Every structure is written in structure tokens, then in C-alpha cells.
Coordinates of C-alpha atoms and ligand atoms in Angstrom, one line a residue:
M267 CA 27.0 -30.1 92.4
G268 CA 25.5 -29.4 89.0
A269 CA 24.0 -31.0 85.9
V270 CA 24.8 -34.7 86.2
I271 CA 24.7 -36.6 82.9
L272 CA 22.5 -39.7 83.3
G273 CA 22.7 -41.0 79.7
T274 CA 24.3 -40.3 76.4
G275 CA 23.2 -41.1 72.8
S276 CA 24.1 -40.3 69.3
C277 CA 22.9 -40.9 65.7
L278 CA 24.8 -40.7 62.5
P279 CA 23.3 -40.8 59.0
E280 CA 23.8 -44.1 57.1
K281 CA 25.6 -42.6 54.0
I282 CA 29.4 -42.5 54.3
L283 CA 31.2 -40.0 52.0
S284 CA 34.9 -40.8 51.7
N285 CA 37.8 -38.6 50.7
H286 CA 37.9 -40.6 47.5
D287 CA 34.2 -39.9 46.8
L288 CA 35.0 -36.1 47.4
G289 CA 37.7 -36.3 44.8
K290 CA 34.9 -37.0 42.2
I291 CA 33.0 -33.8 43.3
V292 CA 35.8 -31.2 43.6
D293 CA 39.5 -31.1 42.8
T294 CA 41.0 -32.8 45.8
N295 CA 42.3 -36.1 47.0
D296 CA 42.6 -38.4 50.0
E297 CA 46.2 -37.6 50.7
W298 CA 45.6 -33.8 50.8
I299 CA 42.5 -34.0 53.0
L300 CA 44.0 -36.6 55.4
S301 CA 47.2 -34.7 55.9
R302 CA 45.6 -31.3 56.4
T303 CA 42.6 -32.3 58.5
G304 CA 42.9 -36.0 59.7
I305 CA 39.4 -36.6 58.2
S306 CA 38.9 -39.9 56.2
T307 CA 35.1 -40.1 56.0
R308 CA 32.0 -38.1 57.0
R309 CA 28.3 -38.9 57.2
I310 CA 25.7 -37.3 54.9
S311 CA 22.0 -37.2 55.7
G312 CA 19.3 -38.5 53.4
Q313 CA 15.5 -39.0 53.5
G314 CA 14.3 -39.4 57.1
E315 CA 17.5 -37.9 58.5
A316 CA 16.6 -34.3 58.9
T317 CA 18.3 -32.3 61.6
Y318 CA 15.4 -32.9 64.1
Q319 CA 15.1 -36.6 63.2
L320 CA 18.8 -37.2 63.9
G321 CA 18.5 -35.2 67.1
A322 CA 15.4 -37.1 68.2
A323 CA 17.1 -40.5 67.5
A324 CA 20.1 -39.5 69.6
A325 CA 17.8 -38.3 72.4
R326 CA 15.9 -41.6 72.5
K327 CA 19.2 -43.5 73.0
A328 CA 20.3 -41.1 75.7
M329 CA 16.9 -41.5 77.5
E330 CA 17.2 -45.3 77.1
M331 CA 20.6 -45.3 78.8
A332 CA 19.4 -42.9 81.5
E333 CA 16.3 -45.1 82.1
V334 CA 14.2 -41.9 81.8
T335 CA 10.8 -41.8 80.0
V336 CA 10.0 -39.0 77.6
E337 CA 7.2 -37.8 79.9
E338 CA 9.8 -37.1 82.6
I339 CA 11.6 -34.6 80.4
D340 CA 11.0 -31.0 81.5
L341 CA 13.2 -29.1 79.1
I342 CA 14.8 -29.7 75.7
I343 CA 17.7 -27.4 74.6
V344 CA 19.0 -28.0 71.1
A345 CA 22.3 -26.6 69.8
T346 CA 22.3 -26.3 66.0
M347 CA 23.1 -23.9 63.2
S348 CA 21.3 -26.1 60.5
A349 CA 17.8 -26.3 61.9
H350 CA 15.0 -27.8 59.8
M351 CA 13.3 -24.3 59.7
L352 CA 14.2 -20.9 61.1
M353 CA 10.8 -21.0 62.9
P354 CA 9.7 -23.1 64.8
S355 CA 12.9 -24.1 66.5
C356 CA 14.6 -27.5 65.9
A357 CA 13.9 -28.1 69.6
C358 CA 10.1 -27.9 69.0
F359 CA 10.3 -30.3 66.1
I360 CA 12.3 -32.7 68.4
Q361 CA 9.7 -32.3 71.1
K362 CA 6.9 -33.2 68.6
E363 CA 9.0 -36.2 67.3
L364 CA 9.6 -37.5 70.8
G365 CA 6.1 -36.7 72.2
A366 CA 7.8 -34.8 75.1
V367 CA 4.4 -33.4 76.3
N368 CA 5.7 -32.1 79.6
A369 CA 8.7 -30.2 78.2
F370 CA 9.4 -26.7 76.9
A371 CA 11.9 -26.4 74.2
Y372 CA 14.3 -23.9 72.5
D373 CA 17.3 -23.7 70.3
V374 CA 20.8 -22.2 71.0
N375 CA 23.0 -21.1 68.1
A376 CA 26.6 -20.7 69.0
A377 CA 27.9 -22.5 65.9
C378 CA 30.3 -25.3 66.7
S379 CA 30.4 -24.2 70.4
G380 CA 26.6 -24.7 70.6
F381 CA 26.6 -27.8 72.8
L382 CA 28.8 -26.2 75.4
F383 CA 26.6 -23.2 75.6
A384 CA 23.5 -25.4 75.8
L385 CA 25.1 -27.5 78.5
D386 CA 25.9 -24.4 80.5
N387 CA 22.2 -23.2 80.0
G388 CA 21.0 -26.6 81.2
D389 CA 23.3 -26.7 84.1
K390 CA 22.2 -23.3 85.3
F391 CA 18.5 -24.2 84.8
L392 CA 19.0 -27.4 86.9
R393 CA 20.8 -25.6 89.7
V394 CA 17.6 -23.5 90.1
E395 CA 14.9 -26.0 89.2
K396 CA 16.2 -29.0 91.2
G397 CA 14.3 -32.2 90.6
K398 CA 13.8 -31.6 86.9
K399 CA 15.2 -33.6 84.0
I400 CA 16.4 -32.2 80.8
L401 CA 17.6 -33.2 77.3
I402 CA 20.5 -31.3 75.8
I403 CA 21.1 -32.1 72.1
G404 CA 23.6 -31.1 69.4
T405 CA 22.4 -31.9 65.9
E406 CA 23.5 -30.7 62.5
T407 CA 23.0 -31.4 58.8
L408 CA 25.8 -29.2 57.5
S409 CA 25.8 -31.1 54.2
S410 CA 22.7 -28.9 53.5
R411 CA 24.7 -25.7 54.1
T412 CA 27.9 -26.7 52.3
N413 CA 29.0 -25.3 49.0
W414 CA 29.8 -28.5 47.2
E415 CA 31.9 -26.6 44.7
D416 CA 34.2 -25.1 47.3
R417 CA 37.0 -27.5 48.1
N418 CA 38.2 -25.3 51.0
T419 CA 35.1 -26.0 53.0
C420 CA 33.2 -29.0 51.7
I421 CA 35.9 -31.5 52.8
L422 CA 35.6 -30.5 56.4
F423 CA 32.0 -31.0 57.5
G424 CA 29.6 -33.8 58.2
D425 CA 26.2 -34.6 59.7
G426 CA 25.1 -36.2 62.9
A427 CA 23.6 -35.7 66.4
G428 CA 24.4 -36.3 70.0
A429 CA 22.4 -36.0 73.1
V430 CA 22.5 -36.2 76.9
V431 CA 19.9 -36.5 79.7
A432 CA 20.8 -34.5 82.8
E433 CA 19.5 -33.8 86.3
Y434 CA 20.8 -32.0 89.4
Q435 CA 22.3 -34.1 92.1
D436 CA 23.5 -32.9 95.5
N437 CA 26.8 -34.6 95.4
E438 CA 30.3 -34.3 93.9
R439 CA 29.1 -35.2 90.4
G440 CA 28.2 -33.1 87.4
V441 CA 29.2 -29.9 85.6
I442 CA 31.7 -28.1 87.9
A443 CA 32.0 -24.9 85.9
S444 CA 32.2 -23.5 82.4
N445 CA 34.1 -20.7 80.8
L446 CA 32.3 -19.4 77.7
L447 CA 33.4 -16.6 75.4
S448 CA 32.6 -14.9 72.1
D449 CA 33.9 -12.1 69.9
G450 CA 31.5 -10.9 67.3
T451 CA 34.0 -8.6 65.7
L452 CA 35.5 -11.7 64.1
W453 CA 32.2 -12.8 62.5
N454 CA 33.4 -12.5 59.0
L455 CA 36.1 -15.2 59.3
L456 CA 33.5 -17.9 59.5
Y457 CA 29.9 -17.4 58.6
M458 CA 26.8 -18.6 56.8
H459 CA 24.1 -16.3 55.3
T460 CA 20.4 -16.9 55.8
A461 CA 18.2 -17.1 52.7
P462 CA 17.9 -13.7 50.9
S463 CA 15.4 -11.4 52.6
C464 CA 11.9 -10.9 51.1
N465 CA 12.1 -7.2 52.1
P466 CA 14.1 -5.5 49.2
D467 CA 15.2 -2.8 51.7
L468 CA 16.9 -5.5 53.7
Q469 CA 18.5 -7.4 50.8
L470 CA 22.2 -7.9 51.1
A471 CA 23.8 -7.5 47.7
D472 CA 26.3 -10.2 48.2
N473 CA 24.1 -12.9 49.8
P474 CA 25.1 -16.2 48.2
G475 CA 22.5 -18.3 50.1
S476 CA 23.1 -20.5 53.1
H477 CA 26.6 -21.6 52.5
I478 CA 29.5 -21.8 55.0
L479 CA 32.2 -19.3 54.2
M480 CA 35.5 -19.4 55.9
E481 CA 39.1 -18.0 56.1
G482 CA 40.6 -21.3 57.0
R483 CA 44.0 -20.2 58.2
E484 CA 42.7 -17.4 60.4
V485 CA 40.1 -19.8 61.9
F486 CA 42.9 -22.3 62.6
K487 CA 45.1 -19.7 64.4
Y488 CA 42.3 -18.3 66.6
A489 CA 40.8 -21.7 67.4
V490 CA 44.0 -23.0 69.0
K491 CA 44.8 -19.8 70.9
A492 CA 41.2 -19.3 72.1
M493 CA 40.6 -22.8 73.3
E494 CA 44.0 -22.9 75.1
G495 CA 43.1 -19.6 76.8
A496 CA 39.6 -20.7 77.8
I497 CA 40.9 -24.0 79.3
R498 CA 43.8 -22.4 81.2
D499 CA 41.5 -19.8 82.7
L500 CA 38.9 -22.3 83.7
L501 CA 41.4 -24.7 85.3
S502 CA 43.2 -21.9 87.2
R503 CA 39.8 -20.5 88.4
E504 CA 38.8 -24.0 89.6
N505 CA 42.2 -24.8 91.0
V506 CA 42.6 -27.9 88.9
D507 CA 45.8 -28.9 87.2
M508 CA 46.1 -30.4 83.8
D509 CA 47.3 -33.7 85.1
S510 CA 44.1 -34.3 87.1
I511 CA 42.1 -34.4 83.9
D512 CA 41.2 -38.0 83.1
L513 CA 39.8 -37.4 79.6
M514 CA 39.7 -34.4 77.3
I515 CA 36.8 -34.4 74.8
P516 CA 37.4 -31.5 72.4
H517 CA 35.3 -30.3 69.5
Q518 CA 36.3 -32.4 66.6
A519 CA 37.2 -29.9 63.9
N520 CA 40.5 -30.9 62.6
I521 CA 43.3 -33.2 63.8
R522 CA 45.9 -30.5 63.3
I523 CA 44.0 -28.0 65.5
L524 CA 43.7 -30.7 68.2
R525 CA 47.3 -31.8 68.1
K526 CA 48.5 -28.2 68.4
L527 CA 46.1 -27.5 71.2
V528 CA 47.0 -30.6 73.1
S529 CA 50.8 -30.0 72.7
R530 CA 50.4 -26.4 73.9
L531 CA 48.5 -27.6 76.9
G532 CA 50.9 -30.5 77.6
V533 CA 48.1 -33.1 77.6
K534 CA 49.1 -36.7 76.7
E535 CA 47.4 -37.8 73.4
E536 CA 46.1 -40.9 75.1
K537 CA 44.0 -38.7 77.4
V538 CA 42.3 -37.0 74.4
F539 CA 39.3 -38.6 72.7
I540 CA 39.4 -38.2 68.9
N541 CA 36.9 -39.4 66.3
V542 CA 37.2 -36.6 63.7
Q543 CA 38.6 -39.2 61.2
K544 CA 35.2 -40.9 61.0
Y545 CA 32.7 -38.0 61.0
G546 CA 34.6 -34.8 60.1
N547 CA 33.4 -31.6 61.8
T548 CA 29.8 -32.0 62.9
S549 CA 29.7 -28.6 64.5
A550 CA 27.4 -28.5 67.6
A551 CA 27.0 -32.3 67.4
S552 CA 30.7 -33.1 67.6
V553 CA 31.1 -32.9 71.4
P554 CA 28.0 -34.9 72.3
I555 CA 28.8 -37.5 69.7
A556 CA 32.3 -37.9 71.0
L557 CA 31.0 -37.9 74.6
D558 CA 28.6 -40.7 73.7
E559 CA 31.2 -42.8 71.9
A560 CA 33.8 -42.4 74.7
N561 CA 31.1 -43.3 77.2
R562 CA 30.0 -46.5 75.3
E563 CA 33.7 -47.4 74.8
G564 CA 34.2 -47.2 78.6
R565 CA 36.9 -44.4 78.2
F566 CA 35.8 -42.9 81.6
K567 CA 34.2 -44.1 84.8
R568 CA 32.2 -42.7 87.7
G569 CA 34.2 -40.0 89.5
D570 CA 36.5 -39.2 86.5
L571 CA 37.2 -35.6 85.7
L572 CA 36.3 -34.6 82.1
L573 CA 37.4 -31.5 80.2
V574 CA 35.3 -30.5 77.1
C575 CA 36.2 -27.5 74.8
S576 CA 35.0 -26.0 71.6
F577 CA 35.5 -23.2 69.1
G578 CA 33.2 -22.0 66.3
G579 CA 31.7 -19.2 64.2
G580 CA 30.9 -15.9 66.0
F581 CA 33.6 -16.5 67.1
T582 CA 32.4 -18.5 70.0
W583 CA 34.5 -20.7 72.2
G584 CA 34.8 -22.2 75.7
A585 CA 35.5 -25.1 78.0
S586 CA 33.7 -27.0 80.7
L587 CA 34.8 -29.2 83.5
L588 CA 32.6 -32.2 84.6
R589 CA 32.9 -34.8 87.4
W590 CA 31.4 -37.9 85.8
Ligands
ACO193 N1 42.2 -30.2 48.2 C1 43.4 -29.9 47.6 N2 43.9 -28.7 47.7 C2 43.3 -27.8 48.4 C3 42.1 -28.0 49.0 C4 41.5 -29.3 48.9 N3 40.4 -29.7 49.5 N4 41.7 -26.9 49.7 C5 42.6 -26.0 49.5 N5 43.6 -26.5 48.7 C6 44.7 -25.8 48.2 C7 44.6 -24.3 48.2 O1 43.9 -23.9 47.0 C8 46.0 -23.9 48.2 O2 46.6 -24.0 47.0 P1 47.6 -22.8 46.4 O3 48.8 -22.9 47.3 O4 47.9 -23.3 45.0 O5 46.9 -21.5 46.5 C9 46.7 -24.9 49.1 O6 45.8 -26.1 49.1 C10 46.9 -24.5 50.5 O7 45.7 -23.9 51.0 P2 45.5 -23.4 52.4 O8 44.1 -22.9 52.6 O9 46.6 -22.4 52.7 O10 45.7 -24.7 53.3 P3 45.8 -24.9 54.8 O11 47.1 -25.7 55.1 O12 45.6 -23.7 55.6 O13 44.6 -25.9 55.1 C11 42.4 -25.9 56.0 C12 43.3 -25.6 54.8 C13 42.4 -27.4 56.2 C14 41.0 -25.4 55.8 C15 43.0 -25.3 57.3 O14 43.2 -23.9 57.1 C16 42.1 -25.5 58.5 O15 42.0 -26.6 59.0 N6 41.5 -24.4 59.1 C17 40.6 -24.5 60.2 C18 39.2 -24.5 59.6 C19 38.2 -25.3 60.4 O16 38.5 -26.2 61.1 N7 37.0 -24.8 60.3 C20 35.9 -25.4 60.8 C21 35.0 -24.5 61.5 S1 35.7 -23.8 62.9 C22 36.0 -25.0 64.0 O17 35.2 -25.9 64.0 C23 37.1 -24.9 64.8

């Protein structure tokens, strides 16, 4: 049918930062963070855990599960908004790290929705280039883009990577369809500057450096509405009812966003995979990390219908349906 996922992998940095630890950095506490976000801990990268290194480690695990060698990989798509460098792409660094000599590689930046956008890119590539094998990776080190003096944002994010190996199969399995959307007019509700320009004519007077800036309440409102709309449209287009979904794997932003979304959709909580309490919001990495954990925990089996959804800066958002 479409891109069939042959293997999943993830990699989380070793260092765990708890809410209690955060209380020593900014004026906050465990009770506030837990009740507003559902997050208890997040992982923070250190030496040897750059964005591309986490991504490569996740990819190795996915290839091991898929029993695919690195020489068999034809394409590497990486979703990230915290690449090691602006140029070359994170995907090229991962290609070098893995020794993927037969692949071409590029990045996708759709903020927290990046993995869904990359999955859709990969799915469409495979439907044309049947017989190829690809790596799709979401990897982030948002700790490097967080303003550690801003308690509104620094409590939310974490680092990590997730990856999948996919190929086209002519059967009922794989990505069924995706519904992806964006609205650039809302860019200023959630954004991150680049480094200040070297060309004085292009300098932005208010560029504070590469920090995430956010209007939290607005983001919350849009996130719930947008994901609900994308899911409903996708399911109605594909003639699938909510009860047929075996497991929903949403972007792990915030437990309150997820609870609201799930209750508006009428999905039972036991059908929703949640790990935001452990890793916080890992942006483009959150869906593939969750997919890998759910897979390794045996939360779904061959033939199950999975629904993934996401929302992020841009704004970007969407949903995908997969037959495992
Ligand atoms: N610790 C203690 N108090 C805090 C903290 C903190 N970390 N942060 C804010 N506060 C205070 C505020 O200063 C404010 O105090 P005041 O009433 O004296 O002014 C009070 O808490 C309430 O602040 P609000 O911002 O109104 O709190 P809210 O209930 O909206 O929760 C939050 C904030 C958690 C950011 C919420 O708006 C949210 O989850 N938004 C979604 C953001 C998100 O998920 N972004 C990720 C990227 S997009 C995505 O992935 C979907």
C-alpha cells in the first residue's frame, strides 16, 4: 500500500533533569510543572550526544530491528529544528556517522510536526521508487535552543531521537494516508530566531539569538483544535471511524493538550500512547520515540491501525494513518 515500517529505534541522552532540578534554575516547582504539563523529567544532551549523534544511534537500532544493513539505505530524511549546523544538513552528518554510502540525505523542518512531514515525504518517495529502503529520523537537542532563564518555556522541552526504516510493500500494510497542514500567518506564536545575520542590512533589531519563544496559551488552544480537525478530516476522507483505531500515538507536547484532544475525539485513554512524563516535548523526535517505545512494549501488532498526529511551530500540524 505505502511505506511499511520494518524497524524502529530511539536514543535518549543519559542525563535526566527532574522538575526538582529545574526548581534550582528558575522560579518553579514540581507541583506546578506536573499539574500544568504532566512532565516529570526530561533528558539533556552532553558530550557525544549532538543532534546527529542521537539521530544516528536511533537509526542503528531501527536498522538492527529491521535487519537492514546501512549499505541498503537509499535515502535518509531527518526532521529537526535543532540541527548541528545550518549547513550541511543534519541528515548529511548522520549519513557520514552511519557510513550510508549509497544514500542521499536531506532535512525537513516543520518544527514539532517534522516527523509526520518527513514520513509523508518518505511514503511518497517509496510509492514511486519501489524496491528502495529509507531511514526517517526525528532528532532534537532543544536544550541548546532553550532560554534557561525563561520558566515559561524551559520546563517543557527535552532532547532525544527516534528513527524508522521503511520500504514499499504491495499489500495492505503501511502508511494509508496523511493530512498535513500549515498556517504561516501564526508564526509569531511559537518561533526561534537564527543567529544574528552577518549582513548589517539584514540584521533584525530584536533578534535575541536561537531561543524558543512562545505564547503558551494561544499555542495550547490552536494545538487542540488543529489536531482534532486534521484527524477528523483524515478519518472521514479514508472512511475510517475512531473506534477502528487500535492505538493513537500523538506528539508528546503536554498531557493537558493530549487529554483535551482525546476527550474531544472520544478516544479511550487506554488507546493512546503517552510518555511525555519521562521526556517532555522532544519536538520532531517525540512521535518516533513514542512509536519505538510502543513497538518494543508490544502495544500494537501486525495488522493494527495506528493514528499519529502532531502540532508545532509554523504553525504546522497533521495526522497520518498506518496499517502496521
Ligand atoms: N513555574 C511556576 N509558575 C509559572 C511557570 C513555571 N514554570 N510558568 C509560568 N508560570 C506562572 C505565570 O507567570 C503565571 O503567573 P501569574 O498568574 O502570576 O502571571 C501563571 O503561572 C499562569 O501562567 P500561564 O502561562 O497562564 O499558565 P498556563 O496555565 O497557560 O500554562 C503552559 C502554561 C504550560 C505553557 C501552557 O500554556 C501550555 O501548555 N501551552 C502549550 C505550549 C506547548 O505545548 N508548547 C510546545 C510547543 S507546541 C507543541 O508542541 C504542541
